[in-house]
Amino acid sequence: MDSKKKKELELWAAKIRKTALQTIQTAGSGHIGGSFSICDIMSVLYFDKMNVDPANPDKPDRDRLVLSKGHCSPAMYATLALKGFFPVEHLSTFRKLDSDLSGHVEIHVPGVDMSAGSLGQGLSTALGMAMYAKANKTGNRVFCIMGDGEIQEGQIWEAGMFAAHHKLDNLIAMTDWNGQQIDGTVEAVAGEGDLEAMWKSFGWNVIVADGHDFESILPAFAKARENKGAPTMILFKTEMGHGVDFMAGTCKWHGKAPSPEQCQDALTQLEETWGDY
C-alpha cells in the first residue's frame, strides 16, 4: 500500500486514541479498552473509506455507521470531533448531565446514525438502513461495528439470517474480535467456537483481518466492496486496550478512568510509538 497513506492513517488512529484517552480521563469514567481496540478501524472508515460530510452530516446519500457496541463512544466521539463534525473542545463535556455526549452514542450527536444502549441491536438497525438504500437505489453503504462478546446476543443471529436472505451486499458488518467482555474472556463466558464458519453458514461473505495492521484493514474493505450478492462480515482480530501496555488484553478498564499519572504514562507510550502527533 501507499506508504504516505499508511502513515496518515496511523497518525489519525493515534490522534483518536489520544483524544479518547483524554476525554475519559477528564470525565472520570469511560470504556478505554474497547475504544482502543477499534481506533485503527475508525481511522480507515472516516479518513479513507466512508462517504460522509461534516458540513452536511444528514445528507441522504451518505454512508452510515452503526456503532452497535455503543459504550465505546469515546472512540466514536473522538473520531467525529477530529473529522470536524463538532469542536474537539466539546469532548470536555463527555458524560456530564447537561451534555449530549453521553456514555453510549446517541443519534442527536452530529455524525451518529443510531442511539445505542442495550447490546445486540445494531445489526438489525443496520440491515434496515441497508434495505432502505437498496429499495431506493441511493447507492450508499452501511457499516456496523459489534463486539465479540455482544454477538452472544440472539438478535444478532436473527439479523444475520435476515440480511443474508435479502442479499444485502451494501451491508458491511465488523466484529471487534478482541476476546474480552465485561465478565472476562469471551471463551470463558460463552465460547463462540469458529466464528468464520458460523457466519459463512448463515450465508455471509466472511473476511478475517488484523484490526491493527493497515495493510490488512484496507484490503479487507476493498474485498468487501467487491463482494456481490451477500452481506459481508469482517472479523477483525484486535487487542483490547491496544497501544498501552497496562491496558492491553484485559477487561479491567471497562468503565474505568486512569489516574493523572496513568494517563500521562499512556500518552507517553502512544507518543513513543507514533511520535509527537
Short mmCIF file of C-alpha atoms in Angstrom, two decimals:
data_model
loop_
_atom_site.label_atom_id
_atom_site.label_comp_id
_atom_site.label_asym_id
_atom_site.label_seq_id
_atom_site.Cartn_x
_atom_site.Cartn_y
_atom_site.Cartn_z
CA MET A 1 0.00 0.00 0.00
CA ASP A 2 1.00 3.62 -0.38
CA SER A 3 3.38 4.48 2.47
CA LYS A 4 2.10 8.05 2.74
CA LYS A 5 -1.50 6.89 3.13
CA LYS A 6 -0.46 4.31 5.71
CA LYS A 7 1.38 6.94 7.75
CA GLU A 8 -1.58 9.32 7.59
CA LEU A 9 -3.99 6.64 8.81
CA GLU A 10 -1.60 5.57 11.58
CA LEU A 11 -1.42 9.17 12.78
CA TRP A 12 -5.20 9.57 12.70
CA ALA A 13 -5.57 6.39 14.75
CA ALA A 14 -3.00 7.70 17.24
CA LYS A 15 -4.88 11.00 17.49
CA ILE A 16 -8.15 9.12 18.05
CA ARG A 17 -6.56 7.10 20.88
CA LYS A 18 -5.01 10.18 22.47
CA THR A 19 -8.25 12.18 22.22
CA ALA A 20 -10.38 9.30 23.55
CA LEU A 21 -7.99 8.79 26.47
CA GLN A 22 -8.06 12.47 27.42
CA THR A 23 -11.86 12.53 27.09
CA ILE A 24 -12.21 9.61 29.51
CA GLN A 25 -9.66 11.00 31.94
CA THR A 26 -11.48 14.35 32.04
CA ALA A 27 -14.85 12.68 32.58
CA GLY A 28 -13.55 10.31 35.25
CA SER A 29 -15.11 7.29 33.53
CA GLY A 30 -15.48 5.64 30.15
CA HIS A 31 -14.63 2.48 28.25
CA ILE A 32 -10.99 2.66 27.22
CA GLY A 33 -10.28 -0.96 26.34
CA GLY A 34 -12.96 -1.49 23.73
CA SER A 35 -12.45 2.02 22.38
CA PHE A 36 -8.73 1.47 21.82
CA SER A 37 -9.31 -1.82 20.02
CA ILE A 38 -11.30 -0.11 17.22
CA CYS A 39 -9.29 3.11 16.72
CA ASP A 40 -7.38 1.81 13.70
CA ILE A 41 -10.63 0.66 12.09
CA MET A 42 -12.27 4.02 12.80
CA SER A 43 -9.30 5.79 11.22
CA VAL A 44 -9.74 3.87 7.96
CA LEU A 45 -13.52 4.26 7.90
CA TYR A 46 -13.67 8.01 8.50
CA PHE A 47 -10.43 9.17 6.89
CA ASP A 48 -10.40 6.91 3.84
CA LYS A 49 -13.48 4.77 3.13
CA MET A 50 -16.76 6.35 4.17
CA ASN A 51 -18.72 8.90 2.18
CA VAL A 52 -19.56 11.41 4.91
CA ASP A 53 -19.50 15.21 5.08
CA PRO A 54 -19.11 17.01 8.43
CA ALA A 55 -20.58 20.15 6.85
CA ASN A 56 -23.70 18.20 5.87
CA PRO A 57 -23.98 15.32 8.36
CA ASP A 58 -27.52 14.39 7.32
CA LYS A 59 -27.03 14.24 3.55
CA PRO A 60 -29.27 11.46 2.21
CA ASP A 61 -26.64 9.59 0.20
CA ARG A 62 -24.08 9.40 3.00
CA ASP A 63 -22.65 6.11 4.19
CA ARG A 64 -23.90 5.08 7.63
CA LEU A 65 -22.00 3.65 10.58
CA VAL A 66 -23.85 1.89 13.37
CA LEU A 67 -21.68 1.51 16.46
CA SER A 68 -23.59 -1.37 17.99
CA LYS A 69 -21.05 -1.61 20.83
CA GLY A 70 -22.16 1.88 21.78
CA HIS A 71 -20.36 2.02 25.13
CA CYS A 72 -17.18 2.58 23.11
CA SER A 73 -18.42 6.11 22.46
CA PRO A 74 -15.02 7.69 23.33
CA ALA A 75 -13.58 6.25 20.10
CA MET A 76 -16.63 7.35 18.10
CA TYR A 77 -16.84 10.84 19.58
CA ALA A 78 -13.08 11.41 19.25
CA THR A 79 -13.24 10.36 15.60
CA LEU A 80 -16.21 12.58 14.82
CA ALA A 81 -14.61 15.57 16.54
CA LEU A 82 -11.30 15.10 14.70
CA LYS A 83 -13.21 14.72 11.43
CA GLY A 84 -14.91 18.06 12.09
CA PHE A 85 -18.47 17.08 12.98
CA PHE A 86 -18.23 19.15 16.17
CA PRO A 87 -15.44 21.02 18.02
CA VAL A 88 -12.84 18.90 19.80
CA GLU A 89 -13.30 21.14 22.84
CA HIS A 90 -16.85 19.84 23.22
CA LEU A 91 -15.42 16.47 24.27
CA SER A 92 -14.70 18.01 27.69
CA THR A 93 -18.45 17.70 28.39
CA PHE A 94 -18.44 13.91 27.92
CA ARG A 95 -20.72 12.16 30.44
CA LYS A 96 -21.79 15.40 32.10
CA LEU A 97 -25.50 15.59 32.96
CA ASP A 98 -26.24 18.53 30.65
CA SER A 99 -24.15 17.22 27.73
CA ASP A 100 -25.31 15.49 24.55
CA LEU A 101 -22.17 13.32 24.71
CA SER A 102 -23.46 10.52 26.92
CA GLY A 103 -21.71 7.28 27.79
CA HIS A 104 -23.41 5.47 24.90
CA VAL A 105 -23.60 7.06 21.47
CA GLU A 106 -26.82 8.96 20.74
CA ILE A 107 -28.32 9.92 17.41
CA HIS A 108 -28.70 13.62 18.20
CA VAL A 109 -24.89 13.98 18.07
CA PRO A 110 -23.81 15.07 14.55
CA GLY A 111 -22.44 12.06 12.69
CA VAL A 112 -24.11 9.39 14.84
CA ASP A 113 -26.65 7.27 12.96
CA MET A 114 -28.09 5.15 15.80
CA SER A 115 -28.55 5.55 19.54
CA ALA A 116 -27.01 2.61 21.38
CA GLY A 117 -27.65 1.17 24.81
CA SER A 118 -28.55 -2.48 25.09
CA LEU A 119 -26.14 -4.61 23.12
CA GLY A 120 -27.17 -6.78 20.18
CA GLN A 121 -29.47 -4.30 18.43
CA GLY A 122 -27.14 -2.59 15.99
CA LEU A 123 -27.07 -5.20 13.24
CA SER A 124 -30.88 -5.18 13.00
CA THR A 125 -30.85 -1.40 12.59
CA ALA A 126 -28.01 -1.52 10.08
CA LEU A 127 -29.79 -4.09 7.89
CA GLY A 128 -32.89 -1.89 7.91
CA MET A 129 -30.79 1.02 6.64
CA ALA A 130 -29.23 -1.23 4.01
CA MET A 131 -32.65 -2.45 2.84
CA TYR A 132 -33.85 1.15 2.51
CA ALA A 133 -30.77 2.06 0.49
CA LYS A 134 -31.32 -0.92 -1.82
CA ALA A 135 -35.02 -0.18 -2.30
CA ASN A 136 -34.42 3.50 -3.03
CA LYS A 137 -31.20 2.97 -5.01
CA THR A 138 -29.33 5.59 -3.02
CA GLY A 139 -26.01 3.83 -3.57
CA ASN A 140 -24.75 4.28 -0.03
CA ARG A 141 -23.20 1.60 2.16
CA VAL A 142 -23.98 0.73 5.76
CA PHE A 143 -21.27 -0.29 8.22
CA CYS A 144 -21.85 -1.87 11.63
CA ILE A 145 -19.29 -2.50 14.39
CA MET A 146 -20.09 -5.14 17.01
CA GLY A 147 -18.15 -6.63 19.89
CA ASP A 148 -17.31 -10.33 20.03
CA GLY A 149 -18.98 -10.55 23.45
CA GLU A 150 -22.01 -8.77 22.03
CA ILE A 151 -22.61 -11.40 19.35
CA GLN A 152 -23.66 -13.82 22.07
CA GLU A 153 -26.99 -12.00 21.77
CA GLY A 154 -29.58 -14.00 19.82
CA GLN A 155 -30.85 -10.95 17.98
CA ILE A 156 -27.51 -10.72 16.17
CA TRP A 157 -28.06 -14.12 14.55
CA GLU A 158 -31.68 -13.37 13.66
CA ALA A 159 -30.45 -10.25 11.87
CA GLY A 160 -27.64 -12.22 10.26
CA MET A 161 -30.07 -14.73 8.80
CA PHE A 162 -32.39 -11.97 7.54
CA ALA A 163 -29.59 -9.92 5.92
CA ALA A 164 -28.22 -12.93 4.05
CA HIS A 165 -31.70 -13.92 2.85
CA HIS A 166 -32.16 -10.45 1.34
CA LYS A 167 -28.65 -10.43 -0.22
CA LEU A 168 -27.70 -7.11 1.35
CA ASP A 169 -24.29 -6.68 -0.24
CA ASN A 170 -24.28 -2.99 0.71
CA LEU A 171 -24.05 -4.06 4.37
CA ILE A 172 -20.55 -4.45 5.83
CA ALA A 173 -20.54 -5.63 9.43
CA MET A 174 -17.43 -5.90 11.58
CA THR A 175 -16.69 -7.85 14.72
CA ASP A 176 -14.16 -6.34 17.11
CA TRP A 177 -12.62 -9.70 17.90
CA ASN A 178 -10.57 -8.83 20.99
CA GLY A 179 -11.55 -11.89 23.05
CA GLN A 180 -12.72 -9.84 26.05
CA GLN A 181 -16.03 -8.82 27.59
CA ILE A 182 -17.08 -7.26 30.86
CA ASP A 183 -17.04 -10.56 32.82
CA GLY A 184 -13.73 -11.85 31.47
CA THR A 185 -12.69 -13.62 28.29
CA VAL A 186 -15.30 -14.40 25.67
CA GLU A 187 -14.14 -18.02 25.64
CA ALA A 188 -14.73 -18.39 29.38
CA VAL A 189 -18.14 -16.68 29.40
CA ALA A 190 -19.73 -18.39 26.38
CA GLY A 191 -17.14 -19.79 23.98
CA GLU A 192 -18.35 -18.95 20.50
CA GLY A 193 -16.44 -21.56 18.52
CA ASP A 194 -15.45 -21.00 14.90
CA LEU A 195 -16.85 -17.55 14.08
CA GLU A 196 -15.70 -17.68 10.48
CA ALA A 197 -17.55 -20.94 9.87
CA MET A 198 -20.62 -19.71 11.75
CA TRP A 199 -21.06 -16.57 9.66
CA LYS A 200 -20.40 -18.48 6.46
CA SER A 201 -23.10 -20.98 7.45
CA PHE A 202 -25.54 -18.06 7.68
CA GLY A 203 -24.72 -17.12 4.08
CA TRP A 204 -22.34 -14.23 4.69
CA ASN A 205 -19.18 -13.31 2.83
CA VAL A 206 -16.54 -13.57 5.58
CA ILE A 207 -13.15 -11.87 5.72
CA VAL A 208 -10.62 -12.27 8.54
CA ALA A 209 -8.18 -9.41 9.07
CA ASP A 210 -5.77 -7.90 11.59
CA GLY A 211 -7.57 -4.90 13.05
CA HIS A 212 -4.33 -3.12 13.96
CA ASP A 213 -2.48 -3.59 10.66
CA PHE A 214 -3.42 -1.12 7.94
CA GLU A 215 -2.00 -3.45 5.30
CA SER A 216 -4.68 -5.92 6.43
CA ILE A 217 -7.53 -3.48 7.17
CA LEU A 218 -7.54 -1.70 3.81
CA PRO A 219 -7.60 -4.85 1.63
CA ALA A 220 -10.40 -6.23 3.81
CA PHE A 221 -12.60 -3.25 2.99
CA ALA A 222 -11.63 -3.44 -0.67
CA LYS A 223 -12.70 -7.11 -0.80
CA ALA A 224 -15.94 -6.26 0.97
CA ARG A 225 -16.73 -3.58 -1.60
CA GLU A 226 -16.12 -6.01 -4.48
CA ASN A 227 -18.43 -8.65 -2.99
CA LYS A 228 -21.84 -9.06 -4.61
CA GLY A 229 -24.98 -10.94 -3.57
CA ALA A 230 -24.36 -11.30 0.18
CA PRO A 231 -23.60 -9.14 3.23
CA THR A 232 -20.00 -9.09 4.43
CA MET A 233 -18.67 -9.81 7.91
CA ILE A 234 -15.12 -8.68 8.60
CA LEU A 235 -13.72 -10.45 11.65
CA PHE A 236 -11.08 -8.02 12.85
CA LYS A 237 -8.59 -9.65 15.21
CA THR A 238 -7.83 -6.94 17.76
CA GLU A 239 -6.45 -6.36 21.24
CA MET A 240 -8.44 -4.62 23.93
CA GLY A 241 -6.56 -1.55 25.16
CA HIS A 242 -4.18 -1.71 22.20
CA GLY A 243 -1.29 0.74 22.36
CA VAL A 244 -0.83 0.94 26.15
CA ASP A 245 0.89 -1.95 27.91
CA PHE A 246 -1.01 -1.85 31.21
CA MET A 247 -4.38 -1.58 29.44
CA ALA A 248 -3.78 -4.19 26.74
CA GLY A 249 -5.51 -7.57 26.67
CA THR A 250 -7.66 -7.12 29.77
CA CYS A 251 -11.27 -6.19 30.55
CA LYS A 252 -10.40 -4.46 33.84
CA TRP A 253 -10.55 -0.99 32.23
CA HIS A 254 -14.24 -1.38 31.36
CA GLY A 255 -15.76 1.90 32.56
CA LYS A 256 -12.64 2.89 34.50
CA ALA A 257 -10.69 6.10 34.02
CA PRO A 258 -6.93 6.26 34.54
CA SER A 259 -5.36 8.38 37.23
CA PRO A 260 -3.47 11.51 36.06
CA GLU A 261 -0.21 9.55 36.41
CA GLN A 262 -1.55 6.58 34.45
CA CYS A 263 -2.93 8.91 31.79
CA GLN A 264 0.47 10.53 31.35
CA ASP A 265 2.13 7.11 31.16
CA ALA A 266 -0.34 6.06 28.48
CA LEU A 267 0.17 9.26 26.48
CA THR A 268 3.94 8.78 26.67
CA GLN A 269 3.62 5.24 25.33
CA LEU A 270 1.40 6.37 22.47
CA GLU A 271 3.82 9.14 21.53
CA GLU A 272 6.80 6.79 21.72
CA THR A 273 5.06 4.51 19.23
CA TRP A 274 3.60 7.05 16.82
CA GLY A 275 5.59 10.21 17.52
CA ASP A 276 4.55 13.62 18.83
CA TYR A 277 1.36 13.98 16.86
#
